[in-house]
Short mmCIF file of N, CA and C in Angstrom, two decimals:
data_model
loop_
_atom_site.label_atom_id
_atom_site.label_comp_id
_atom_site.label_asym_id
_atom_site.label_seq_id
_atom_site.Cartn_x
_atom_site.Cartn_y
_atom_site.Cartn_z
N UNK A 1 149.04 71.14 86.54
CA UNK A 1 147.76 72.47 86.38
C UNK A 1 146.74 72.30 85.63
N UNK A 2 146.96 72.05 84.67
CA UNK A 2 146.08 72.49 83.55
C UNK A 2 144.64 71.67 83.86
N UNK A 3 145.31 70.43 84.15
CA UNK A 3 144.34 69.73 83.71
C UNK A 3 142.97 69.62 85.69
N UNK A 4 144.05 70.28 85.91
CA UNK A 4 142.96 70.51 87.43
C UNK A 4 142.07 71.93 87.16
N UNK A 5 142.20 72.73 86.51
CA UNK A 5 141.59 73.92 86.25
C UNK A 5 140.75 73.60 85.44
N UNK A 6 140.56 73.13 84.36
CA UNK A 6 139.75 72.36 83.29
C UNK A 6 138.05 71.39 84.75
N UNK A 7 139.41 70.87 85.28
CA UNK A 7 138.65 69.59 85.68
C UNK A 7 137.43 70.70 86.86
N UNK A 8 138.22 71.48 87.07
CA UNK A 8 137.87 72.73 88.23
C UNK A 8 136.76 72.87 87.41
N UNK A 9 136.49 73.59 86.23
CA UNK A 9 135.74 74.22 85.45
C UNK A 9 134.55 73.31 84.99
N UNK A 10 135.19 72.05 84.80
CA UNK A 10 133.92 71.38 84.65
C UNK A 10 132.91 70.91 85.48
N UNK A 11 133.21 71.16 87.18
CA UNK A 11 132.93 70.98 88.39
C UNK A 11 132.19 72.19 88.75
N UNK A 12 132.38 72.90 88.20
CA UNK A 12 131.40 74.32 88.16
C UNK A 12 130.40 74.31 87.55
N UNK A 13 130.81 74.07 86.06
CA UNK A 13 129.59 74.05 84.83
C UNK A 13 128.31 73.26 85.33
N UNK A 14 129.09 71.86 85.92
CA UNK A 14 127.76 70.86 86.45
C UNK A 14 127.29 71.04 87.41
N UNK A 15 127.66 72.35 88.33
CA UNK A 15 126.83 72.36 89.41
C UNK A 15 125.90 73.92 88.84
N UNK A 16 126.77 74.25 88.07
CA UNK A 16 125.57 75.32 87.70
C UNK A 16 124.95 74.69 86.54
N UNK A 17 124.66 73.86 85.58
CA UNK A 17 123.58 73.23 85.19
C UNK A 17 122.31 71.71 86.26
N UNK A 18 122.90 71.59 87.01
CA UNK A 18 121.95 71.08 87.75
C UNK A 18 121.60 71.58 88.90
N UNK A 19 121.59 72.87 89.47
CA UNK A 19 120.53 73.68 89.83
C UNK A 19 119.61 73.84 89.66
N UNK A 20 118.57 73.13 90.31
CA UNK A 20 117.24 74.06 90.13
C UNK A 20 116.61 75.70 90.49
N UNK A 21 115.92 76.36 89.46
CA UNK A 21 115.55 77.72 89.38
C UNK A 21 115.05 77.71 90.90
N UNK A 22 114.74 78.81 91.37
CA UNK A 22 114.14 79.51 92.35
C UNK A 22 113.02 79.44 91.73
N UNK A 23 111.49 78.85 92.88
CA UNK A 23 110.44 79.32 92.16
C UNK A 23 109.89 80.02 93.09
N UNK A 24 109.08 81.18 91.95
CA UNK A 24 108.28 82.59 92.66
C UNK A 24 107.47 82.57 93.35
N UNK A 25 107.89 82.71 94.91
CA UNK A 25 107.16 82.82 95.76
C UNK A 25 106.75 84.47 95.77
N UNK A 26 104.55 84.40 96.65
CA UNK A 26 104.27 85.74 96.92
C UNK A 26 104.36 85.28 98.49
N UNK A 27 104.89 86.05 98.73
CA UNK A 27 104.96 86.33 100.53
C UNK A 27 105.61 85.07 100.97
N UNK A 28 106.25 83.88 100.05
CA UNK A 28 106.57 82.84 100.89
C UNK A 28 105.86 81.46 100.41
N UNK A 29 104.57 82.59 99.82
CA UNK A 29 103.82 80.89 99.15
C UNK A 29 103.91 80.36 97.44
N UNK A 30 104.39 79.54 97.24
CA UNK A 30 104.34 79.27 95.83
C UNK A 30 102.96 80.39 94.90
N UNK A 31 103.76 80.09 93.80
CA UNK A 31 102.61 80.77 93.12
C UNK A 31 102.02 79.85 92.01
N UNK A 32 103.05 78.60 92.33
CA UNK A 32 102.73 77.30 91.21
C UNK A 32 102.24 76.30 91.39
N UNK A 33 101.28 76.58 92.44
CA UNK A 33 100.16 75.47 93.11
C UNK A 33 98.36 76.33 92.24
N UNK A 34 97.90 74.66 92.32
CA UNK A 34 96.10 74.83 92.05
C UNK A 34 96.26 76.44 93.46
N UNK A 35 95.71 76.75 92.51
CA UNK A 35 94.38 78.17 92.77
C UNK A 35 93.72 78.48 93.55
N UNK A 36 93.70 77.23 93.99
CA UNK A 36 92.58 77.10 94.98
C UNK A 36 92.91 76.55 96.56
N UNK A 37 94.29 75.81 96.49
CA UNK A 37 95.19 76.07 97.17
C UNK A 37 95.58 77.58 97.37
N UNK A 38 96.60 78.35 97.08
CA UNK A 38 97.33 79.29 97.00
C UNK A 38 95.59 80.17 97.90
N UNK A 39 94.52 80.48 97.62
CA UNK A 39 93.34 81.30 98.85
C UNK A 39 93.01 80.66 99.28
N UNK A 40 93.33 79.70 99.57
CA UNK A 40 93.53 78.35 101.31
C UNK A 40 94.80 78.88 101.88
N UNK A 41 95.84 79.06 100.96
CA UNK A 41 96.50 79.60 102.16
C UNK A 41 96.86 81.01 102.34
N UNK A 42 96.51 82.06 101.49
CA UNK A 42 95.58 83.51 102.32
C UNK A 42 95.33 83.81 103.16
N UNK A 43 93.77 82.49 103.11
CA UNK A 43 92.36 82.70 104.19
C UNK A 43 93.13 82.35 105.33
N UNK A 44 94.01 81.32 105.34
CA UNK A 44 94.93 80.67 106.64
C UNK A 44 96.15 82.04 106.96
N UNK A 45 96.51 83.37 106.42
CA UNK A 45 96.26 84.01 106.56
C UNK A 45 95.74 85.10 107.03
N UNK A 46 94.87 85.25 107.34
CA UNK A 46 93.82 85.63 107.61
C UNK A 46 93.16 86.64 107.09
N UNK A 47 93.22 86.60 105.20
CA UNK A 47 92.66 87.43 104.21
C UNK A 47 91.29 86.47 104.02
N UNK A 48 89.96 87.05 104.27
CA UNK A 48 89.03 87.10 103.29
C UNK A 48 88.22 87.71 102.16
N UNK A 49 87.51 86.54 101.40
CA UNK A 49 87.03 86.90 100.22
C UNK A 49 86.35 88.14 100.33
N UNK A 50 86.11 88.76 99.20
CA UNK A 50 85.45 90.18 99.12
C UNK A 50 84.39 89.96 98.21
N UNK A 51 83.15 89.12 98.38
CA UNK A 51 82.43 88.16 97.29
C UNK A 51 82.42 89.72 96.42
N UNK A 52 81.83 90.67 96.97
CA UNK A 52 80.85 91.53 96.39
C UNK A 52 82.05 92.21 95.28
N UNK A 53 83.29 92.17 95.50
CA UNK A 53 84.05 92.57 94.21
C UNK A 53 84.58 91.73 93.31
N UNK A 54 84.68 90.06 94.03
CA UNK A 54 84.69 88.54 93.26
C UNK A 54 84.01 88.48 92.26
N UNK A 55 84.28 87.96 91.02
CA UNK A 55 82.83 87.74 89.84
C UNK A 55 82.89 85.87 90.72
N UNK A 56 81.66 86.04 90.40
CA UNK A 56 81.29 84.92 90.49
C UNK A 56 82.00 83.32 89.77
N UNK A 57 82.72 83.58 88.49
CA UNK A 57 83.59 82.17 88.59
C UNK A 57 84.83 82.00 88.98
N UNK A 58 85.17 82.87 89.92
CA UNK A 58 86.40 83.00 90.89
C UNK A 58 87.32 83.60 89.53
N UNK A 59 86.67 83.66 88.26
CA UNK A 59 88.38 83.89 87.70
C UNK A 59 88.77 85.34 88.38
N UNK A 60 88.58 86.42 88.95
CA UNK A 60 89.35 87.33 89.16
C UNK A 60 88.62 87.08 91.49
N UNK A 61 89.30 87.66 91.53
CA UNK A 61 89.00 86.87 93.25
C UNK A 61 89.61 88.35 94.57
N UNK A 62 88.99 89.21 95.03
CA UNK A 62 89.28 89.71 95.80
C UNK A 62 89.49 89.68 97.13
N UNK A 63 90.65 89.51 97.88
CA UNK A 63 90.36 89.31 99.15
C UNK A 63 91.90 90.87 100.30
N UNK A 64 90.77 90.59 101.37
CA UNK A 64 90.65 92.14 102.71
C UNK A 64 91.91 91.30 103.94
N UNK A 65 92.28 91.85 104.82
CA UNK A 65 92.37 91.60 105.77
C UNK A 65 92.49 92.81 106.35
N UNK A 66 91.97 93.20 107.76
CA UNK A 66 91.78 93.80 108.82
C UNK A 66 93.18 93.99 108.80
N UNK A 67 93.27 95.09 109.17
CA UNK A 67 94.61 96.05 109.29
C UNK A 67 95.29 95.59 108.43
N UNK A 68 95.69 95.46 107.43
CA UNK A 68 97.14 95.52 106.41
C UNK A 68 96.33 96.92 105.32
N UNK A 69 97.35 97.22 104.88
CA UNK A 69 96.74 98.65 103.88
C UNK A 69 96.85 98.20 102.59
N UNK A 70 96.40 96.73 102.59
CA UNK A 70 96.34 96.91 100.80
C UNK A 70 95.38 95.92 100.74
N UNK A 71 94.66 95.77 99.61
CA UNK A 71 93.54 94.27 99.18
C UNK A 71 94.45 93.91 97.86
N UNK A 72 94.56 92.40 98.28
CA UNK A 72 94.76 91.92 97.19
C UNK A 72 93.75 91.69 96.11
N UNK A 73 94.32 91.34 94.79
CA UNK A 73 93.54 91.05 93.61
C UNK A 73 94.19 90.21 92.96
N UNK A 74 93.86 88.83 92.62
CA UNK A 74 94.16 87.80 92.19
C UNK A 74 93.16 87.25 90.82
N UNK A 75 93.97 86.76 89.83
CA UNK A 75 93.70 87.09 88.86
C UNK A 75 93.66 85.25 88.07
N UNK A 76 93.04 84.22 87.96
CA UNK A 76 93.45 82.82 87.77
C UNK A 76 92.71 82.38 85.84
N UNK A 77 93.97 81.35 85.66
CA UNK A 77 93.07 80.87 84.11
C UNK A 77 92.87 79.50 84.89
N UNK A 78 92.42 78.29 83.80
CA UNK A 78 92.90 77.30 84.00
C UNK A 78 92.88 76.69 85.80
N UNK A 79 92.75 77.22 87.02
CA UNK A 79 92.95 76.70 88.01
C UNK A 79 94.50 76.83 88.73
N UNK A 80 95.25 78.10 87.63
CA UNK A 80 96.59 78.04 88.05
C UNK A 80 96.09 79.85 88.38
N UNK A 81 97.05 80.65 88.60
CA UNK A 81 97.71 81.31 89.23
C UNK A 81 98.02 82.80 88.13
N UNK A 82 97.44 83.76 87.28
CA UNK A 82 98.30 83.97 86.49
C UNK A 82 98.91 85.53 87.25
N UNK A 83 98.37 86.04 87.48
CA UNK A 83 98.49 87.51 88.80
C UNK A 83 97.67 88.13 89.80
N UNK A 84 98.89 88.53 90.69
CA UNK A 84 98.08 88.76 91.60
C UNK A 84 98.27 90.35 92.19
N UNK A 85 97.65 90.95 92.14
CA UNK A 85 97.72 92.34 92.71
C UNK A 85 97.61 93.39 94.07
N UNK A 86 98.73 94.49 94.33
CA UNK A 86 98.04 94.96 95.70
C UNK A 86 97.64 95.92 95.91
N UNK A 87 96.90 96.73 96.18
CA UNK A 87 95.99 97.49 96.17
C UNK A 87 96.41 98.28 97.81
N UNK A 88 97.71 99.57 97.90
CA UNK A 88 97.27 99.76 98.46
C UNK A 88 96.97 101.26 98.95
N UNK A 89 96.32 101.08 100.19
CA UNK A 89 94.89 102.53 101.32
C UNK A 89 96.25 103.73 101.34
N UNK A 90 96.48 104.04 101.26
CA UNK A 90 97.50 105.98 101.63
C UNK A 90 96.99 106.81 101.69
N UNK A 91 97.33 107.23 102.74
CA UNK A 91 96.34 108.67 102.74
C UNK A 91 97.18 109.66 102.04
N UNK A 92 98.21 110.08 101.74
CA UNK A 92 98.85 111.40 101.56
C UNK A 92 100.19 110.80 100.53
N UNK A 93 100.10 112.10 99.60
CA UNK A 93 101.73 111.68 98.09
C UNK A 93 102.87 111.40 99.19
N UNK A 94 103.15 111.72 100.75
CA UNK A 94 104.33 111.33 101.04
C UNK A 94 104.73 110.90 101.46
N UNK A 95 103.11 109.93 102.33
CA UNK A 95 102.98 108.48 102.63
C UNK A 95 103.73 107.62 101.28
N UNK A 96 102.83 107.46 100.05
CA UNK A 96 102.75 106.79 99.10
C UNK A 96 104.66 107.09 98.67
N UNK A 97 104.97 107.98 98.74
CA UNK A 97 106.65 108.45 98.24
C UNK A 97 107.49 107.13 99.37
N UNK A 98 107.40 107.36 100.41
CA UNK A 98 107.71 106.90 101.16
C UNK A 98 107.74 105.05 101.26
N UNK A 99 106.29 105.06 101.07
CA UNK A 99 106.21 103.44 101.13
C UNK A 99 107.24 103.11 99.58
N UNK A 100 106.65 103.46 98.27
CA UNK A 100 107.41 103.49 97.32
C UNK A 100 108.89 102.75 97.32
N UNK A 101 109.29 103.92 97.77
CA UNK A 101 110.74 103.72 98.35
C UNK A 101 111.59 102.61 98.80
N UNK A 102 110.83 102.26 100.06
CA UNK A 102 110.89 101.33 101.35
C UNK A 102 110.76 99.57 99.79
N UNK A 103 110.00 99.98 100.03
CA UNK A 103 109.12 98.60 98.78
C UNK A 103 110.20 98.52 97.48
N UNK A 104 110.72 100.04 96.98
CA UNK A 104 111.40 99.19 95.31
C UNK A 104 112.97 98.51 95.96
N UNK A 105 113.26 99.31 96.51
CA UNK A 105 114.62 99.11 97.81
C UNK A 105 114.98 97.79 98.56
N UNK A 106 113.54 96.82 99.06
CA UNK A 106 113.01 95.91 99.49
C UNK A 106 113.25 94.72 98.18
N UNK A 107 113.20 95.30 97.30
CA UNK A 107 112.60 94.24 95.93
C UNK A 107 114.50 94.58 95.58
N UNK A 108 115.22 95.02 95.00
CA UNK A 108 116.50 95.35 94.85
C UNK A 108 117.50 94.62 95.99
N UNK A 109 116.84 94.48 97.32
CA UNK A 109 118.41 93.30 98.20
C UNK A 109 117.48 91.65 97.80
N UNK A 110 116.32 91.88 97.47
CA UNK A 110 115.58 90.51 97.80
C UNK A 110 115.92 90.22 96.68
N UNK A 111 116.06 90.89 94.85
CA UNK A 111 116.35 89.73 93.79
C UNK A 111 117.44 89.99 93.20
N UNK A 112 118.23 90.34 94.42
CA UNK A 112 119.52 91.55 93.41
C UNK A 112 119.36 91.73 92.31
N UNK A 113 119.05 92.45 92.24
CA UNK A 113 119.21 93.48 90.63
C UNK A 113 118.57 94.96 90.89
N UNK A 114 118.64 95.85 90.11
CA UNK A 114 118.31 96.73 89.96
C UNK A 114 116.97 96.55 88.77
N UNK A 115 115.83 97.46 89.09
CA UNK A 115 114.65 97.71 88.61
C UNK A 115 114.69 98.26 86.93
N UNK A 116 114.42 98.24 85.81
CA UNK A 116 113.62 98.61 84.68
C UNK A 116 112.82 99.60 84.79
N UNK A 117 113.10 101.22 84.45
CA UNK A 117 112.19 102.51 85.83
C UNK A 117 111.71 102.89 84.25
N UNK A 118 110.86 102.89 83.44
CA UNK A 118 110.54 103.41 82.50
C UNK A 118 109.53 104.44 82.30
N UNK A 119 109.50 104.57 83.89
CA UNK A 119 108.93 106.42 84.53
C UNK A 119 109.77 106.91 85.94
N UNK A 120 109.96 107.60 86.28
CA UNK A 120 110.88 108.18 87.43
C UNK A 120 110.16 109.25 86.98
N UNK A 121 109.49 110.16 87.96
CA UNK A 121 109.43 111.10 88.37
C UNK A 121 108.89 111.02 89.43
N UNK A 122 109.02 112.75 90.13
CA UNK A 122 108.33 112.91 91.67
C UNK A 122 106.72 112.32 91.89
N UNK A 123 106.16 112.26 90.89
CA UNK A 123 104.39 112.19 91.40
C UNK A 123 103.72 110.53 90.42
N UNK A 124 104.85 110.20 89.49
CA UNK A 124 104.48 109.10 88.60
C UNK A 124 106.14 108.40 88.40
N UNK A 125 105.85 107.75 89.04
CA UNK A 125 106.80 106.64 89.04
C UNK A 125 106.95 104.83 88.97
N UNK A 126 107.43 104.18 88.14
CA UNK A 126 107.23 102.49 87.85
C UNK A 126 108.81 101.65 88.02
N UNK A 127 108.39 101.18 88.57
CA UNK A 127 110.01 99.91 89.01
C UNK A 127 109.27 98.58 88.23
N UNK A 128 109.95 97.87 87.01
CA UNK A 128 109.74 96.82 87.08
C UNK A 128 111.25 95.98 87.14
N UNK A 129 110.53 94.67 87.46
CA UNK A 129 111.56 94.05 88.43
C UNK A 129 111.48 92.36 87.89
N UNK A 130 112.47 91.53 87.06
CA UNK A 130 112.20 90.46 86.66
C UNK A 130 113.20 89.63 87.26
N UNK A 131 112.26 88.35 87.82
CA UNK A 131 112.44 87.97 88.91
C UNK A 131 112.05 86.23 88.20
N UNK A 132 112.58 85.10 89.20
CA UNK A 132 113.14 83.53 88.40
C UNK A 132 111.02 83.21 88.37
N UNK A 133 110.84 83.17 87.09
CA UNK A 133 109.37 82.83 87.36
C UNK A 133 108.31 83.58 86.78
N UNK A 134 108.15 84.96 87.41
CA UNK A 134 107.96 85.96 86.75
C UNK A 134 108.20 87.77 86.88
N UNK A 135 107.27 88.12 86.77
CA UNK A 135 107.71 89.83 86.77
C UNK A 135 106.75 90.44 87.71
N UNK A 136 107.91 91.52 88.61
CA UNK A 136 106.75 92.71 89.83
C UNK A 136 107.48 94.07 89.31
N UNK A 137 106.05 94.29 89.40
CA UNK A 137 105.82 95.70 89.15
C UNK A 137 105.93 96.49 89.69
N UNK A 138 105.75 97.53 90.71
CA UNK A 138 105.99 98.83 91.47
C UNK A 138 105.00 99.78 90.70
N UNK A 139 104.41 100.30 91.29
CA UNK A 139 103.79 101.53 90.24
C UNK A 139 103.72 102.78 91.73
N UNK A 140 103.80 103.89 91.46
CA UNK A 140 103.01 105.17 92.48
C UNK A 140 102.58 106.08 91.24
N UNK A 141 101.56 106.58 91.52
CA UNK A 141 100.47 107.58 90.81
C UNK A 141 99.74 108.55 92.12
N UNK A 142 100.62 109.76 92.00
CA UNK A 142 100.43 110.31 93.28
C UNK A 142 99.73 111.67 92.45
N UNK A 143 98.73 111.47 92.18
CA UNK A 143 97.28 112.80 91.91
C UNK A 143 96.75 112.64 93.00
N UNK A 144 95.10 113.14 92.24
CA UNK A 144 94.49 113.76 92.98
C UNK A 144 94.28 112.60 94.44
N UNK A 145 93.68 111.30 94.76
CA UNK A 145 94.23 110.27 94.96
C UNK A 145 95.17 109.62 94.83
N UNK A 146 95.75 109.26 95.70
CA UNK A 146 97.45 108.77 96.00
C UNK A 146 97.44 107.48 95.52
N UNK A 147 98.05 106.58 94.26
CA UNK A 147 98.20 105.22 94.57
C UNK A 147 99.08 104.86 94.16
N UNK A 148 99.46 102.82 95.32
CA UNK A 148 100.45 101.98 94.75
C UNK A 148 100.06 100.48 94.54
N UNK A 149 100.66 100.57 94.06
CA UNK A 149 99.80 99.18 93.39
C UNK A 149 101.67 98.50 93.62
N UNK A 150 101.50 96.85 94.35
CA UNK A 150 102.30 96.32 93.61
C UNK A 150 101.71 94.96 92.42
N UNK A 151 101.84 94.58 91.27
CA UNK A 151 102.06 94.02 90.28
C UNK A 151 102.66 92.47 90.16
N UNK A 152 102.22 91.48 90.64
CA UNK A 152 103.22 90.16 90.41
C UNK A 152 102.90 89.62 88.89
N UNK A 153 103.70 88.91 88.12
CA UNK A 153 102.90 88.54 87.04
C UNK A 153 103.37 87.27 87.12
N UNK A 154 102.83 85.87 86.83
CA UNK A 154 103.81 84.52 86.89
C UNK A 154 103.99 83.75 84.91
N UNK A 155 105.20 83.77 84.41
CA UNK A 155 106.17 83.53 83.30
C UNK A 155 104.50 82.16 82.65
#
């Protein structure tokens, strides 16, 4: 019986060591691909580069899609994606609170983890999630102009 238990523990340990870590993705797009391939994937989904808000060196790129509530701001270094931020255009404080809560619940379910909450008031909330390969920060600031942002940082 003892030998069977030891063999079972060894098998579980071997399986845990050999399992490949999950890749960090943004809405199904892997973040470890070259930066231009990442932009091409977003373009295939209907996003277009806003050249007026992007820099000429393509270090910071802003993308938008008609009908979406958010714009994307992407930052790259040496041809690799470093960070991506969704900036939501929502008109009322109540709608930002509701959307923030829905997104927080969705990330909790997807990642299977509770966030670190450095700010948790009615009008200013921050939820930080750690995922395999990166971090996701969900920020709500309800002031004169309500803002909602989701920042994806790649490790």
